[in-house]
Structures are given as structure tokens and as C-alpha cells.
mmCIF file of C-alpha atoms in Angstrom:
data_model
loop_
_atom_site.group_PDB
_atom_site.id
_atom_site.type_symbol
_atom_site.label_atom_id
_atom_site.label_comp_id
_atom_site.label_asym_id
_atom_site.label_seq_id
_atom_site.Cartn_x
_atom_site.Cartn_y
_atom_site.Cartn_z
ATOM 1 C CA MET A 106 208.645 64.571 47.856
ATOM 2 C CA SER A 107 208.724 61.799 45.316
ATOM 3 C CA ALA A 108 207.828 62.553 41.727
ATOM 4 C CA THR A 109 204.465 61.006 40.761
ATOM 5 C CA THR A 110 204.309 59.283 37.401
ATOM 6 C CA ALA A 111 200.816 60.464 36.458
ATOM 7 C CA ALA A 112 199.417 58.976 33.252
ATOM 8 C CA VAL A 113 199.889 61.539 30.539
ATOM 9 C CA PRO A 114 197.408 61.812 27.647
ATOM 10 C CA PHE A 115 198.545 60.005 24.517
ATOM 11 C CA TRP A 116 199.105 63.249 22.589
ATOM 12 C CA ARG A 117 201.406 64.647 25.229
ATOM 13 C CA ALA A 118 203.349 61.414 25.293
ATOM 14 C CA ALA A 119 203.795 61.821 21.539
ATOM 15 C CA GLY A 120 205.204 65.315 21.979
ATOM 16 C CA MET A 121 202.130 67.472 21.295
ATOM 17 C CA THR A 122 201.214 70.379 23.564
ATOM 18 C CA TYR A 123 197.629 71.007 24.748
ATOM 19 C CA ILE A 124 197.256 74.018 22.473
ATOM 20 C CA GLY A 125 198.464 71.987 19.496
ATOM 21 C CA TYR A 126 196.007 69.218 20.322
ATOM 22 C CA SER A 127 193.163 71.666 20.804
ATOM 23 C CA ASN A 128 193.879 73.393 17.483
ATOM 24 C CA VAL A 129 193.994 70.059 15.632
ATOM 25 C CA CYS A 130 190.606 69.087 17.129
ATOM 26 C CA ALA A 131 189.112 72.440 16.165
ATOM 27 C CA ALA A 132 190.429 72.152 12.611
ATOM 28 C CA LEU A 133 188.945 68.673 12.231
ATOM 29 C CA VAL A 134 185.546 69.886 13.457
ATOM 30 C CA ARG A 135 185.663 72.810 11.038
ATOM 31 C CA ARG A 136 186.410 70.423 8.200
ATOM 32 C CA CYS A 137 183.160 68.541 8.932
ATOM 33 C CA LEU A 138 180.843 71.550 8.716
ATOM 34 C CA LYS A 139 178.071 72.081 6.121
ATOM 35 C CA GLU A 140 178.742 74.526 3.384
ATOM 36 C CA PRO A 141 177.976 78.157 4.318
ATOM 37 C CA TYR A 142 179.383 77.574 7.822
ATOM 38 C CA LYS A 143 182.492 75.867 6.501
ATOM 39 C CA SER A 144 183.507 78.818 4.314
ATOM 40 C CA GLU A 145 182.683 81.318 7.113
ATOM 41 C CA ALA A 146 184.936 79.342 9.457
ATOM 42 C CA ALA A 147 187.710 79.197 6.851
ATOM 43 C CA SER A 148 187.627 82.952 6.242
ATOM 44 C CA ARG A 149 187.577 83.588 9.981
ATOM 45 C CA GLU A 150 190.608 81.438 10.649
ATOM 46 C CA LYS A 151 192.862 82.907 7.954
ATOM 47 C CA VAL A 152 196.017 84.552 9.241
ATOM 48 C CA HIS A 153 198.457 86.644 7.329
ATOM 49 C CA PHE A 154 201.555 87.991 8.986
ATOM 50 C CA SER A 155 205.148 88.922 8.410
ATOM 51 C CA ILE A 156 207.988 87.763 10.673
ATOM 52 C CA THR A 157 211.313 89.514 10.839
ATOM 53 C CA LYS A 158 214.233 88.088 12.776
ATOM 54 C CA TRP A 159 216.833 90.445 14.209
ATOM 55 C CA THR A 160 220.449 89.478 14.829
ATOM 56 C CA ASP A 161 223.253 91.782 16.078
ATOM 57 C CA GLY A 162 220.968 94.776 15.797
ATOM 58 C CA LYS A 163 220.382 94.193 12.119
ATOM 59 C CA GLN A 164 217.092 93.367 10.564
ATOM 60 C CA GLU A 165 217.026 90.253 8.350
ATOM 61 C CA LYS A 166 214.700 89.707 5.394
ATOM 62 C CA PRO A 167 211.052 89.443 6.558
ATOM 63 C CA ILE A 168 209.119 86.239 5.899
ATOM 64 C CA VAL A 169 205.457 86.645 4.999
ATOM 65 C CA ARG A 170 203.174 83.810 6.037
ATOM 66 C CA THR A 171 199.607 83.168 5.007
ATOM 67 C CA ASP A 172 198.036 80.185 6.763
ATOM 68 C CA ASP A 173 194.498 78.928 6.515
ATOM 69 C CA GLU A 174 194.027 78.262 10.277
ATOM 70 C CA MET B 13 205.729 112.216 43.112
ATOM 71 C CA LEU B 14 203.606 110.041 40.887
ATOM 72 C CA ARG B 15 206.083 107.175 41.311
ATOM 73 C CA HIS B 16 204.827 106.746 44.862
ATOM 74 C CA ALA B 17 201.259 106.858 43.706
ATOM 75 C CA ALA B 18 201.912 103.864 41.468
ATOM 76 C CA ARG B 19 203.427 101.865 44.349
ATOM 77 C CA ARG B 20 200.518 102.718 46.642
ATOM 78 C CA LEU B 21 198.080 101.796 43.859
ATOM 79 C CA ALA B 22 199.746 98.362 43.486
ATOM 80 C CA SER B 23 199.686 97.643 47.263
ATOM 81 C CA ARG B 24 196.106 98.944 47.546
ATOM 82 C CA ALA B 25 194.997 96.803 44.611
ATOM 83 C CA ALA B 26 196.671 93.746 46.159
ATOM 84 C CA ALA B 27 194.942 94.396 49.476
ATOM 85 C CA SER B 28 191.497 94.800 47.866
ATOM 86 C CA ARG B 29 192.065 91.701 45.742
ATOM 87 C CA ARG B 30 192.787 89.686 48.885
ATOM 88 C CA ALA B 31 189.663 90.986 50.612
ATOM 89 C CA LEU B 32 187.443 90.219 47.614
ATOM 90 C CA SER B 33 188.680 86.623 47.331
ATOM 91 C CA THR B 34 186.994 85.428 50.546
ATOM 92 C CA ALA B 35 183.508 84.040 50.175
ATOM 93 C CA GLY B 36 180.609 85.925 51.691
ATOM 94 C CA VAL B 37 182.001 89.456 51.091
ATOM 95 C CA PRO B 38 179.198 91.731 49.919
ATOM 96 C CA ALA B 39 179.345 92.696 46.273
ATOM 97 C CA GLU B 40 180.284 96.373 46.015
ATOM 98 C CA ALA B 41 182.826 97.948 43.681
ATOM 99 C CA ALA B 42 185.992 98.620 45.673
ATOM 100 C CA ASP B 43 186.734 102.308 45.990
ATOM 101 C CA ASP B 44 190.392 103.077 45.616
ATOM 102 C CA SER B 45 190.326 105.720 48.352
ATOM 103 C CA ALA B 46 194.013 105.528 49.291
ATOM 104 C CA PHE B 47 195.003 106.215 45.687
ATOM 105 C CA ILE B 48 192.494 109.039 45.382
ATOM 106 C CA ASP B 49 193.791 110.664 48.585
ATOM 107 C CA ALA B 50 197.399 110.403 47.420
ATOM 108 C CA TRP B 51 196.470 111.844 44.004
ATOM 109 C CA LYS B 52 194.606 114.809 45.576
ATOM 110 C CA LYS B 53 197.708 115.623 47.609
ATOM 111 C CA VAL B 54 199.894 115.979 44.537
ATOM 112 C CA ALA B 55 197.409 117.126 41.910
ATOM 113 C CA PRO B 56 194.352 118.628 43.630
ATOM 114 C CA ASN B 57 192.998 120.352 40.550
ATOM 115 C CA ILE B 58 193.093 117.334 38.233
ATOM 116 C CA GLU B 59 190.425 114.648 38.650
ATOM 117 C CA ALA B 60 191.924 111.316 39.722
ATOM 118 C CA PRO B 61 191.894 108.731 36.936
ATOM 119 C CA LYS B 62 189.860 105.582 37.347
ATOM 120 C CA THR B 63 191.837 102.614 38.521
ATOM 121 C CA PRO B 64 191.181 99.029 37.352
ATOM 122 C CA ILE B 65 189.766 98.121 40.757
ATOM 123 C CA SER B 66 186.917 100.639 40.483
ATOM 124 C CA LEU B 67 186.030 99.518 36.974
ATOM 125 C CA MET B 68 186.111 95.806 37.721
ATOM 126 C CA GLN B 69 182.924 94.036 38.636
ATOM 127 C CA PRO B 70 183.640 92.288 41.906
ATOM 128 C CA ARG B 71 183.123 88.534 42.007
ATOM 129 C CA PRO B 72 179.523 87.760 43.014
ATOM 130 C CA PRO B 73 179.564 86.286 46.481
ATOM 131 C CA THR B 74 178.743 82.650 47.280
ATOM 132 C CA PRO B 75 175.149 82.818 48.539
ATOM 133 C CA ALA B 76 174.222 81.071 51.819
ATOM 134 C CA ALA B 77 171.394 79.008 50.240
ATOM 135 C CA ILE B 78 171.850 77.091 46.967
ATOM 136 C CA PRO B 79 170.451 79.279 44.156
ATOM 137 C CA SER B 80 167.718 77.981 41.940
ATOM 138 C CA LYS B 81 169.434 78.736 38.649
ATOM 139 C CA LEU B 82 172.900 78.283 37.228
ATOM 140 C CA THR B 83 174.483 81.252 35.451
ATOM 141 C CA VAL B 84 176.319 80.177 32.336
ATOM 142 C CA ASN B 85 178.947 81.986 30.278
ATOM 143 C CA PHE B 86 180.021 80.188 27.137
ATOM 144 C CA VAL B 87 182.722 81.824 25.078
ATOM 145 C CA LEU B 88 184.602 81.038 21.876
ATOM 146 C CA PRO B 89 187.682 82.931 20.646
ATOM 147 C CA TYR B 90 185.609 84.804 18.070
ATOM 148 C CA LYS B 91 182.343 85.311 19.896
ATOM 149 C CA SER B 92 180.461 85.055 23.127
ATOM 150 C CA GLU B 93 177.897 82.346 22.602
ATOM 151 C CA ILE B 94 176.077 82.557 25.951
ATOM 152 C CA ALA B 95 176.608 85.493 28.356
ATOM 153 C CA ASN B 96 175.181 85.519 31.895
ATOM 154 C CA LYS B 97 172.242 83.283 31.044
ATOM 155 C CA GLU B 98 170.340 81.658 33.912
ATOM 156 C CA VAL B 99 169.621 78.024 33.190
ATOM 157 C CA ASP B 100 168.625 74.908 35.086
ATOM 158 C CA MET B 101 171.496 72.627 34.076
ATOM 159 C CA VAL B 102 174.359 72.183 31.652
ATOM 160 C CA ILE B 103 175.904 68.862 30.657
ATOM 161 C CA VAL B 104 179.533 69.253 29.656
ATOM 162 C CA PRO B 105 181.616 66.617 27.818
ATOM 163 C CA ALA B 106 184.493 66.320 30.336
ATOM 164 C CA THR B 107 187.387 63.963 29.712
ATOM 165 C CA THR B 108 186.073 61.947 32.651
ATOM 166 C CA GLY B 109 182.663 61.581 31.004
ATOM 167 C CA GLN B 110 179.484 63.629 30.568
ATOM 168 C CA MET B 111 179.263 65.829 33.642
ATOM 169 C CA GLY B 112 175.965 67.416 34.656
ATOM 170 C CA VAL B 113 176.302 70.798 36.403
ATOM 171 C CA LEU B 114 173.370 71.900 38.540
ATOM 172 C CA PRO B 115 173.122 75.043 40.699
ATOM 173 C CA GLY B 116 175.137 74.496 43.841
ATOM 174 C CA HIS B 117 177.683 72.235 42.114
ATOM 175 C CA VAL B 118 181.058 71.971 43.838
ATOM 176 C CA SER B 119 183.773 74.161 42.370
ATOM 177 C CA THR B 120 185.341 72.232 39.498
ATOM 178 C CA ILE B 121 187.734 72.718 36.665
ATOM 179 C CA ALA B 122 187.054 70.189 33.911
ATOM 180 C CA GLU B 123 189.017 69.659 30.734
ATOM 181 C CA LEU B 124 186.612 68.982 27.883
ATOM 182 C CA LYS B 125 186.955 66.339 25.197
ATOM 183 C CA PRO B 126 185.325 66.571 21.765
ATOM 184 C CA GLY B 127 181.611 66.010 22.529
ATOM 185 C CA VAL B 128 178.189 67.519 23.002
ATOM 186 C CA LEU B 129 177.483 70.375 25.396
ATOM 187 C CA SER B 130 173.792 70.668 26.268
ATOM 188 C CA VAL B 131 172.161 73.639 27.974
ATOM 189 C CA HIS B 132 168.859 72.816 29.689
ATOM 190 C CA GLU B 133 166.442 75.656 30.427
ATOM 191 C CA GLY B 134 162.929 74.534 31.406
ATOM 192 C CA ASN B 135 161.877 72.284 28.535
ATOM 193 C CA ASP B 136 164.375 73.711 26.013
ATOM 194 C CA VAL B 137 167.637 71.918 25.355
ATOM 195 C CA THR B 138 170.276 73.656 23.254
ATOM 196 C CA LYS B 139 173.110 71.425 22.051
ATOM 197 C CA TYR B 140 176.496 72.373 20.747
ATOM 198 C CA PHE B 141 179.371 70.145 19.562
ATOM 199 C CA VAL B 142 182.499 71.354 21.361
ATOM 200 C CA SER B 143 185.950 70.571 19.887
ATOM 201 C CA SER B 144 187.836 70.905 23.195
ATOM 202 C CA GLY B 145 188.164 73.433 25.992
ATOM 203 C CA PHE B 146 187.601 73.844 29.668
ATOM 204 C CA ALA B 147 184.635 74.254 32.011
ATOM 205 C CA PHE B 148 185.085 76.157 35.255
ATOM 206 C CA VAL B 149 182.326 75.850 37.833
ATOM 207 C CA HIS B 150 182.509 78.321 40.711
ATOM 208 C CA ALA B 151 181.101 77.974 44.189
ATOM 209 C CA ASN B 152 178.606 80.810 43.483
ATOM 210 C CA SER B 153 176.822 78.708 40.819
ATOM 211 C CA ILE B 154 178.437 80.432 37.848
ATOM 212 C CA ALA B 155 179.804 78.185 35.134
ATOM 213 C CA ASP B 156 182.332 79.492 32.619
ATOM 214 C CA ILE B 157 182.856 77.319 29.583
ATOM 215 C CA VAL B 158 185.541 78.117 27.087
ATOM 216 C CA ALA B 159 186.003 76.284 23.809
ATOM 217 C CA VAL B 160 188.029 76.803 20.676
ATOM 218 C CA GLU B 161 185.269 75.698 18.335
ATOM 219 C CA ALA B 162 181.632 74.964 19.087
ATOM 220 C CA VAL B 163 178.870 74.428 16.509
ATOM 221 C CA PRO B 164 175.150 73.629 16.786
ATOM 222 C CA LEU B 165 174.593 70.015 15.729
ATOM 223 C CA ASP B 166 172.681 70.907 12.592
ATOM 224 C CA GLN B 167 175.730 72.591 11.067
ATOM 225 C CA ILE B 168 177.595 69.271 10.941
ATOM 226 C CA ASP B 169 177.639 67.337 7.643
ATOM 227 C CA PRO B 170 177.232 63.546 8.283
ATOM 228 C CA ALA B 171 178.841 62.561 4.982
ATOM 229 C CA LEU B 172 182.020 64.433 5.798
ATOM 230 C CA VAL B 173 182.065 62.869 9.275
ATOM 231 C CA GLN B 174 181.849 59.354 7.838
ATOM 232 C CA GLN B 175 184.538 60.133 5.293
ATOM 233 C CA GLY B 176 186.846 61.491 7.965
ATOM 234 C CA LEU B 177 186.227 58.494 10.222
ATOM 235 C CA THR B 178 187.239 55.994 7.544
ATOM 236 C CA GLU B 179 190.209 58.139 6.528
ATOM 237 C CA PHE B 180 191.569 58.376 10.068
ATOM 238 C CA ASN B 181 190.907 54.704 10.838
ATOM 239 C CA ALA B 182 193.003 53.911 7.807
ATOM 240 C CA LYS B 183 195.767 56.304 8.961
ATOM 241 C CA LEU B 184 195.710 54.736 12.393
ATOM 242 C CA GLY B 185 196.365 51.347 10.846
ATOM 243 C CA SER B 186 199.269 52.585 8.738
ATOM 244 C CA ALA B 187 200.837 55.005 11.236
ATOM 245 C CA SER B 188 204.467 54.401 12.132
ATOM 246 C CA THR B 189 205.869 57.192 14.340
ATOM 247 C CA ASP B 190 204.395 58.141 17.720
ATOM 248 C CA LEU B 191 203.333 61.508 16.356
ATOM 249 C CA GLU B 192 201.487 60.007 13.373
ATOM 250 C CA LYS B 193 199.770 57.530 15.658
ATOM 251 C CA ALA B 194 198.717 60.357 17.995
ATOM 252 C CA GLU B 195 197.378 62.467 15.114
ATOM 253 C CA ALA B 196 195.441 59.524 13.701
ATOM 254 C CA GLN B 197 194.032 58.744 17.141
ATOM 255 C CA ILE B 198 192.921 62.338 17.575
ATOM 256 C CA GLY B 199 191.203 62.164 14.216
ATOM 257 C CA VAL B 200 189.431 58.951 15.127
ATOM 258 C CA ASP B 201 188.349 60.388 18.518
ATOM 259 C CA VAL B 202 186.988 63.595 17.047
ATOM 260 C CA HIS B 203 185.123 61.894 14.206
ATOM 261 C CA SER B 204 183.640 59.205 16.458
ATOM 262 C CA ALA B 205 182.459 61.906 18.809
ATOM 263 C CA LEU B 206 180.910 63.775 15.883
ATOM 264 C CA ASN B 207 179.256 60.549 14.754
ATOM 265 C CA ALA B 208 177.863 59.851 18.178
ATOM 266 C CA ALA B 209 176.615 63.428 18.462
ATOM 267 C CA LEU B 210 174.735 63.162 15.155
ATOM 268 C CA SER B 211 173.149 59.846 15.985
ATOM 269 C CA GLY B 212 172.572 60.371 19.765
#
């Protein structure tokens, strides 16, 4: 079976994954909304989480991240 | 004892799943009788728990004649926009162009590009701007549309769209790396689609 060189979308050729592309599109659409909807979307997309990496069974210092979408 | 019940459940579930996947099978909730029998043997006094198979709604069969209505499910990550609504037609913004889906449409999986999704029911047309997503059309005239972000057209601000369009056109001109070019191109695509949606 020979490998087919299917045309990839320009964003995948540039190294983006589909989910990254989709999230960028959604963020751009949200940025173009009228006022009450724009702030509702912004509050809906807020994330706040803490990541802790573990090495050799020991817990390293947690990183807290707050992203707006 | 219960270890065997789990194995029997898995094989029973696999067998029922295979049976339900053929078209034309009548729609009845599968009864996990093998599991219930095995359970009664080891724990006759305790009522058998429900298994996923009995709680699942089986896939509606593909009818012999083309149905008159299309059933649409349109979901976003944060809400279910349309659930089991019977409509005449939906037009989805597929990457290959605007695709009209009527009852009896061939099974299709379509990737969506930023564009307008319109739902036609009698004389009513409801339009949404979809940022991206997928549309799955099944042989039994059920269409599932999933999108990350979808807004009714009147929630879009034309001034912000114009601003974004000029901004990304400028970025496209000045972009150097592949990634910057791709991001600028995405911005141009999304804002042109928004523009077209507002004017069309």
C-alpha cells in the first residue's frame, strides 16, 4: 500500500491540531459578539485550575492557572 | 463469583451491540437476560443492578420508506441548542460548501467551516453562525450537529467584525512564520464568513 499524499489543511501544515484550530475559531467568533452576549461568553469560558507535577514520588510546587478561554 | 458476571456482561454487551448495529432491527431496549440469570444464581435475594444496555436507547432503525421529516440534534459544549426536533431541511456550512440535508440523505460525516447553519421548518428559517464543528447525518434521517460555538446572527456586532477583518488582513500581510500566516489566515476566514453571514 503506497502512502497517499492527501492535501492537508493549511493550519495542519503549519503545525496546528484540529482542536487548536477549532478553539481559535470559537474565540474569534466570541470576540465579535454584541455586549451582553460577549460578557456571558467570557464568564462561561473562564477556567481556573492548579497543576502539580510529580517526579520520583515527590510532589513539586503546584502551578495555578487562570485563563480566559 | 462476581468476576465471572463482569466477563459475561462484557461479552453479552458486545453481542447485543453487534445485533443492534444492523439496519432494520426493531427498536426495543435490549434485555440483559444472561447477566440477570447469572446474578440470580449467585445473589438470588438481591435485585440485579441495571446494566448500561438496558438503560441505553437503542438506535432508531432505518425505515423502509424515506421519512417526511429530518430529526435534528444540535449541541454545543455548554448547552443543547436543538434536541430531537423534526424539521424539513438543514443547510450546514461544510468545508466542501453549503450542504443541504433533507430527509433520506445519504449517511455523511461533514467537517464544518465557519459559516451559517440554517434550520428550515415549514416557512420558518432559524439561522446560527457556527464557528466550526461536525455534522453527522445517519441513514435513519437523524442529523447530529456539534459545534464549539454557535450564535444567532443578531448577536454579532458588525463593527467588531469589520475591525477584526482589517486587523487580520494586515497581520496576513506582515506575517513571517508559517504559524503566524496560518493564524492570520484563520482570522481572515472567520471574519469574512461573519461578514458574509451578516450581509447575506
